[in-house]
Amino acid sequence: MKIVFRWFGSDDRITLDQIKQIPGIYGVVSAIYDVPVGEVWPFDKIKRLKKQIENSGLKFEVVESVNVHEDIKLGLPSRDRYIQNYKTTIENLSKIGIKVVCYNFMPVFDWTRTDLNFKLEDGSNVLFYDDDKIKNLDPARLVEEMEKHSGGFSLPGWEPYRLKDLKKLFDLYKDMTEERLFKNLKYFLEQIIPTCEKCDVNMAIHPDDPPWSVFGLPRIVKNYDDLKRITDAVKSKYNGITLCTGSLGTNPKNDLVRMIKDFKERIHFVHARNVKILSEKKFHETAHLSSSGSIDLFKIMKSLHEINFDGYIRPDHGRMIWNETGRPGYGLYDRALGIAYINGLNEAIEKGCDTN
Ligand code: DNO
């Protein structure tokens, strides 16, 4: 498997040279951040980004994310234009050697948390989620809170464009059901997968984070059955999954090992993240170490070896430690420690230590 690290482009405080020094690193996962959602990512921009990354000795084969325009999720007539643009972006990405595109199909918001700087006993800060708090919160208030506590960084998935017409967006989703949202996803996949096949670019849908409805909005990538329905909707290996352990894993009913076994040829990208479940729908994120949280990373890695996973894996989130300041969930130090841990697990598994 290839170990990659998320990098937010030239504005990222973490540099490519720093990333390059992480043992076992293969490449970075990045995106074009200044093209409005729904528009085509111009070839020149993508090429420049690739060159910049490769000049640092790193590979650029995974994009996270090409965001899906809300009109596609809503199934509005204007979706066809945005789908056409999406296809052109895939074609442009394929020309510079992109192999995987990570995306999500969550209405309005991407990942949701109620606290971006929750202090753990060890003095580090992590992301925290409490559904009880969400239940009584106006979404606009949450957005304000996130902006206030994000340390001035734009948060992936909380880009300002999504949030300016929040009320209007919520109105548009008023009658949206899971069934209709799924139909819209299917329509999207039916249109783009032939392009992916032609271009040899794997799509990898990211699970809903957290994997349940938030603010009453429908969610359709929450569990085994959802993944089954999605992978069956268009039967091509290019219609794949991002296995995000910390998203799916916040619901203890989700059996990640079973998912790895059953969806093996559809898993193109893994987000290794650990979370500690405190009670139902209440959790915080942790260091990657299995004993720090509720996810058994050893089991995950072992299962990935069993299916001969040769896709991409990246550490995800983790704590903000050693006085680092940065984009919540995306510090350098704890993600680098996460990679060191993944390397350790990999070596032990590969060298055939007793893995039972
Ligand atoms: C959060 C990330 C998500 C992810 C998207 C993929 O930290 O895991 O924002 O990138 O959902 O489209």
XYZ file of N, CA and C in Angstrom, residues 8-106:
297
model
N -2.546 20.872 1.869
C -3.535 21.845 1.394
C -2.961 22.893 0.442
N -1.918 22.533 -0.274
C -1.369 23.460 -1.266
C -0.449 24.497 -0.645
N -0.067 25.485 -1.459
C 0.943 26.449 -1.018
C 0.545 27.220 0.234
N -0.755 27.295 0.515
C -1.189 28.010 1.726
C -1.031 27.167 2.984
N -0.712 25.909 2.807
C -0.584 25.019 3.972
C 0.682 25.401 4.729
N 0.562 25.527 6.054
C 1.742 25.846 6.852
C 2.750 24.709 6.851
N 2.220 23.521 6.603
C 3.091 22.344 6.545
C 3.664 22.268 5.134
N 4.979 22.142 5.057
C 5.598 22.204 3.725
C 5.819 20.807 3.143
N 5.994 20.782 1.836
C 6.278 19.507 1.165
C 7.600 18.936 1.674
N 8.554 19.821 1.960
C 9.849 19.324 2.459
C 9.694 18.634 3.809
N 8.812 19.173 4.636
C 8.572 18.500 5.927
C 7.932 17.132 5.700
N 6.954 17.114 4.814
C 6.239 15.852 4.559
C 7.207 14.799 4.015
N 8.100 15.248 3.169
C 9.066 14.340 2.536
C 9.918 13.594 3.585
N 10.074 14.219 4.761
C 10.934 13.595 5.785
C 10.214 12.551 6.634
N 8.938 12.353 6.392
C 8.218 11.327 7.161
C 8.624 9.955 6.608
N 9.106 9.052 7.469
C 9.563 7.754 6.957
C 8.456 7.011 6.208
N 8.812 6.442 5.089
C 7.871 5.595 4.345
C 6.857 6.353 3.508
N 7.016 7.676 3.423
C 5.999 8.465 2.700
C 6.102 8.223 1.189
N 4.957 8.143 0.542
C 4.928 7.932 -0.909
C 4.582 9.230 -1.643
N 3.565 9.905 -1.135
C 3.143 11.106 -1.844
C 2.154 11.934 -1.043
N 1.587 12.944 -1.691
C 0.565 13.744 -1.017
C -0.767 13.658 -1.753
N -1.781 13.969 -0.976
C -3.152 14.054 -1.471
C -3.482 15.531 -1.438
N -3.947 16.079 -2.542
C -4.217 17.512 -2.536
C -5.377 17.833 -3.465
N -5.562 19.113 -3.718
C -6.680 19.547 -4.570
C -6.376 20.936 -5.100
N -7.203 21.378 -6.033
C -7.155 22.775 -6.476
C -8.204 23.483 -5.623
N -7.762 24.485 -4.893
C -8.667 25.082 -3.910
C -9.327 26.377 -4.388
N -8.858 26.906 -5.524
C -9.409 28.216 -5.893
C -10.316 28.169 -7.124
N -10.816 27.003 -7.454
C -11.807 26.926 -8.533
C -13.164 26.687 -7.877
N -14.163 27.519 -8.192
C -15.467 27.342 -7.540
C -16.031 25.939 -7.769
N -16.733 25.442 -6.788
C -17.311 24.099 -6.904
C -18.181 24.031 -8.163
N -18.065 22.932 -8.880
C -18.889 22.757 -10.079
C -18.187 23.159 -11.358
N -17.135 23.995 -11.239
C -16.424 24.416 -12.451
C -15.296 23.437 -12.773
N -14.840 23.504 -14.023
C -13.775 22.581 -14.456
C -12.437 22.982 -13.832
N -11.695 22.005 -13.355
C -10.328 22.277 -12.886
C -9.427 22.378 -14.125
N -8.889 23.569 -14.384
C -8.102 23.731 -15.611
C -6.842 22.872 -15.596
N -6.550 22.333 -16.767
C -5.401 21.437 -16.899
C -4.099 22.089 -16.422
N -3.905 23.366 -16.797
C -2.645 24.034 -16.438
C -2.430 24.116 -14.936
N -3.505 24.401 -14.237
C -3.399 24.505 -12.774
C -3.008 23.154 -12.168
N -3.645 22.110 -12.677
C -3.376 20.766 -12.145
C -1.924 20.384 -12.444
N -1.502 20.730 -13.641
C -0.141 20.384 -14.051
C 0.890 21.108 -13.168
N 0.596 22.360 -12.879
C 1.506 23.141 -12.019
C 1.599 22.519 -10.622
N 0.437 22.124 -10.114
C 0.415 21.523 -8.774
C 1.236 20.232 -8.764
N 1.060 19.444 -9.793
C 1.803 18.174 -9.875
C 3.319 18.432 -9.911
N 3.688 19.424 -10.695
C 5.114 19.722 -10.836
C 5.698 20.160 -9.487
N 4.924 21.024 -8.797
C 5.380 21.510 -7.499
C 5.593 20.336 -6.533
N 4.648 19.409 -6.537
C 4.734 18.268 -5.628
C 5.898 17.362 -6.023
N 6.008 17.112 -7.303
C 7.068 16.200 -7.752
C 8.462 16.787 -7.566
N 8.549 18.116 -7.619
C 9.852 18.746 -7.381
C 10.360 18.466 -5.976
N 9.431 18.142 -5.071
C 9.843 17.810 -3.710
C 10.070 16.319 -3.540
N 9.992 15.594 -4.628
C 10.267 14.155 -4.542
C 9.077 13.347 -4.064
N 7.884 13.946 -4.140
C 6.682 13.227 -3.703
C 5.782 12.956 -4.900
N 4.945 11.942 -4.768
C 4.020 11.621 -5.860
C 2.674 12.311 -5.619
N 1.957 12.541 -6.702
C 0.620 13.128 -6.611
C -0.313 12.269 -7.459
N -0.977 11.309 -6.793
C -1.835 10.378 -7.537
C -3.266 10.332 -7.000
N -3.489 11.048 -5.888
C -4.825 11.027 -5.286
C -5.308 12.460 -5.074
N -6.543 12.722 -5.477
C -7.126 14.034 -5.241
C -8.211 13.912 -4.179
N -8.164 14.813 -3.218
C -9.211 14.882 -2.194
C -9.472 16.349 -1.935
N -10.653 16.785 -2.231
C -11.735 16.145 -2.950
C -12.038 16.939 -4.218
N -12.681 16.274 -5.183
C -13.383 17.069 -6.185
C -14.811 17.142 -5.653
N -15.162 18.295 -5.104
C -16.476 18.414 -4.470
C -17.603 18.359 -5.493
N -18.706 17.808 -5.053
C -19.862 17.633 -5.940
C -20.793 18.830 -5.733
N -21.172 19.470 -6.824
C -22.040 20.642 -6.711
C -23.380 20.248 -6.087
N -23.889 21.145 -5.260
C -25.144 20.858 -4.539
C -26.301 20.552 -5.502
N -26.298 21.145 -6.701
C -27.394 20.891 -7.661
C -27.416 19.423 -8.097
N -26.254 18.786 -8.082
C -26.194 17.352 -8.433
C -26.836 16.542 -7.314
N -26.502 16.892 -6.072
C -27.085 16.167 -4.932
C -28.598 16.415 -4.865
N -28.986 17.622 -5.240
C -30.416 17.948 -5.191
C -31.177 17.414 -6.407
N -30.441 17.023 -7.439
C -31.092 16.524 -8.665
C -31.782 17.617 -9.453
N -31.240 18.822 -9.430
C -31.854 19.929 -10.178
C -31.495 19.821 -11.669
N -32.301 20.429 -12.539
C -32.008 20.338 -13.977
C -30.602 20.839 -14.335
N -30.111 21.790 -13.571
C -28.780 22.334 -13.864
C -27.666 21.321 -13.597
N -28.016 20.162 -13.016
C -26.962 19.210 -12.655
C -26.171 18.722 -13.871
N -26.828 18.638 -15.030
C -26.127 18.055 -16.184
C -24.893 18.856 -16.587
N -25.017 20.160 -16.464
C -23.851 20.997 -16.786
C -22.711 20.719 -15.791
N -23.076 20.595 -14.516
C -22.035 20.351 -13.503
C -21.433 18.954 -13.644
N -22.252 18.002 -14.064
C -21.726 16.645 -14.264
C -20.761 16.639 -15.444
N -21.145 17.382 -16.483
C -20.247 17.487 -17.636
C -18.903 18.080 -17.208
N -18.958 19.114 -16.385
C -17.717 19.724 -15.885
C -16.914 18.723 -15.052
N -17.627 17.957 -14.261
C -16.949 16.962 -13.406
C -16.175 15.973 -14.288
N -16.825 15.560 -15.375
C -16.166 14.612 -16.284
C -14.914 15.234 -16.897
N -15.022 16.494 -17.285
C -13.847 17.152 -17.875
C -12.733 17.241 -16.839
N -13.100 17.512 -15.591
C -12.074 17.552 -14.537
C -11.410 16.189 -14.401
N -12.194 15.129 -14.436
C -11.616 13.776 -14.346
C -10.640 13.552 -15.514
N -11.055 13.965 -16.695
C -10.164 13.791 -17.861
C -8.862 14.572 -17.660
N -8.995 15.798 -17.177
C -7.785 16.603 -16.956
C -6.891 15.970 -15.896
N -7.509 15.458 -14.842
C -6.717 14.835 -13.771
C -5.996 13.589 -14.283
N -6.692 12.854 -15.139
C -6.074 11.612 -15.625
C -4.838 11.908 -16.464
N -4.856 13.047 -17.126
C -3.712 13.373 -18.002
C -2.417 13.587 -17.214
N -2.530 13.923 -15.922
C -1.283 14.088 -15.149
C -1.066 12.879 -14.218
N -1.826 11.832 -14.429
C -1.546 10.584 -13.710
C -2.297 10.393 -12.401
N -3.409 11.155 -12.199
C -4.206 10.929 -10.988
C -4.915 9.584 -11.110
N -4.862 8.801 -10.024
C -5.443 7.457 -10.043
C -6.734 7.364 -9.225
N -6.855 8.233 -8.214
C -8.025 8.154 -7.326
C -8.586 9.547 -7.063
N -9.907 9.643 -7.142
C -10.585 10.884 -6.761
C -11.513 10.580 -5.582
N -11.236 11.241 -4.470
C -12.083 11.091 -3.284
C -13.151 12.192 -3.330
N -14.367 11.835 -2.980
C -15.462 12.809 -2.987
C -16.478 12.369 -1.942
N -17.439 13.218 -1.679
C -18.502 12.787 -0.760
C -19.839 13.266 -1.297
N -20.879 12.731 -0.723
C -22.234 13.081 -1.186
C -23.096 13.513 0.004
N -22.468 14.243 0.922
C -23.211 14.722 2.092
C -23.889 16.041 1.750
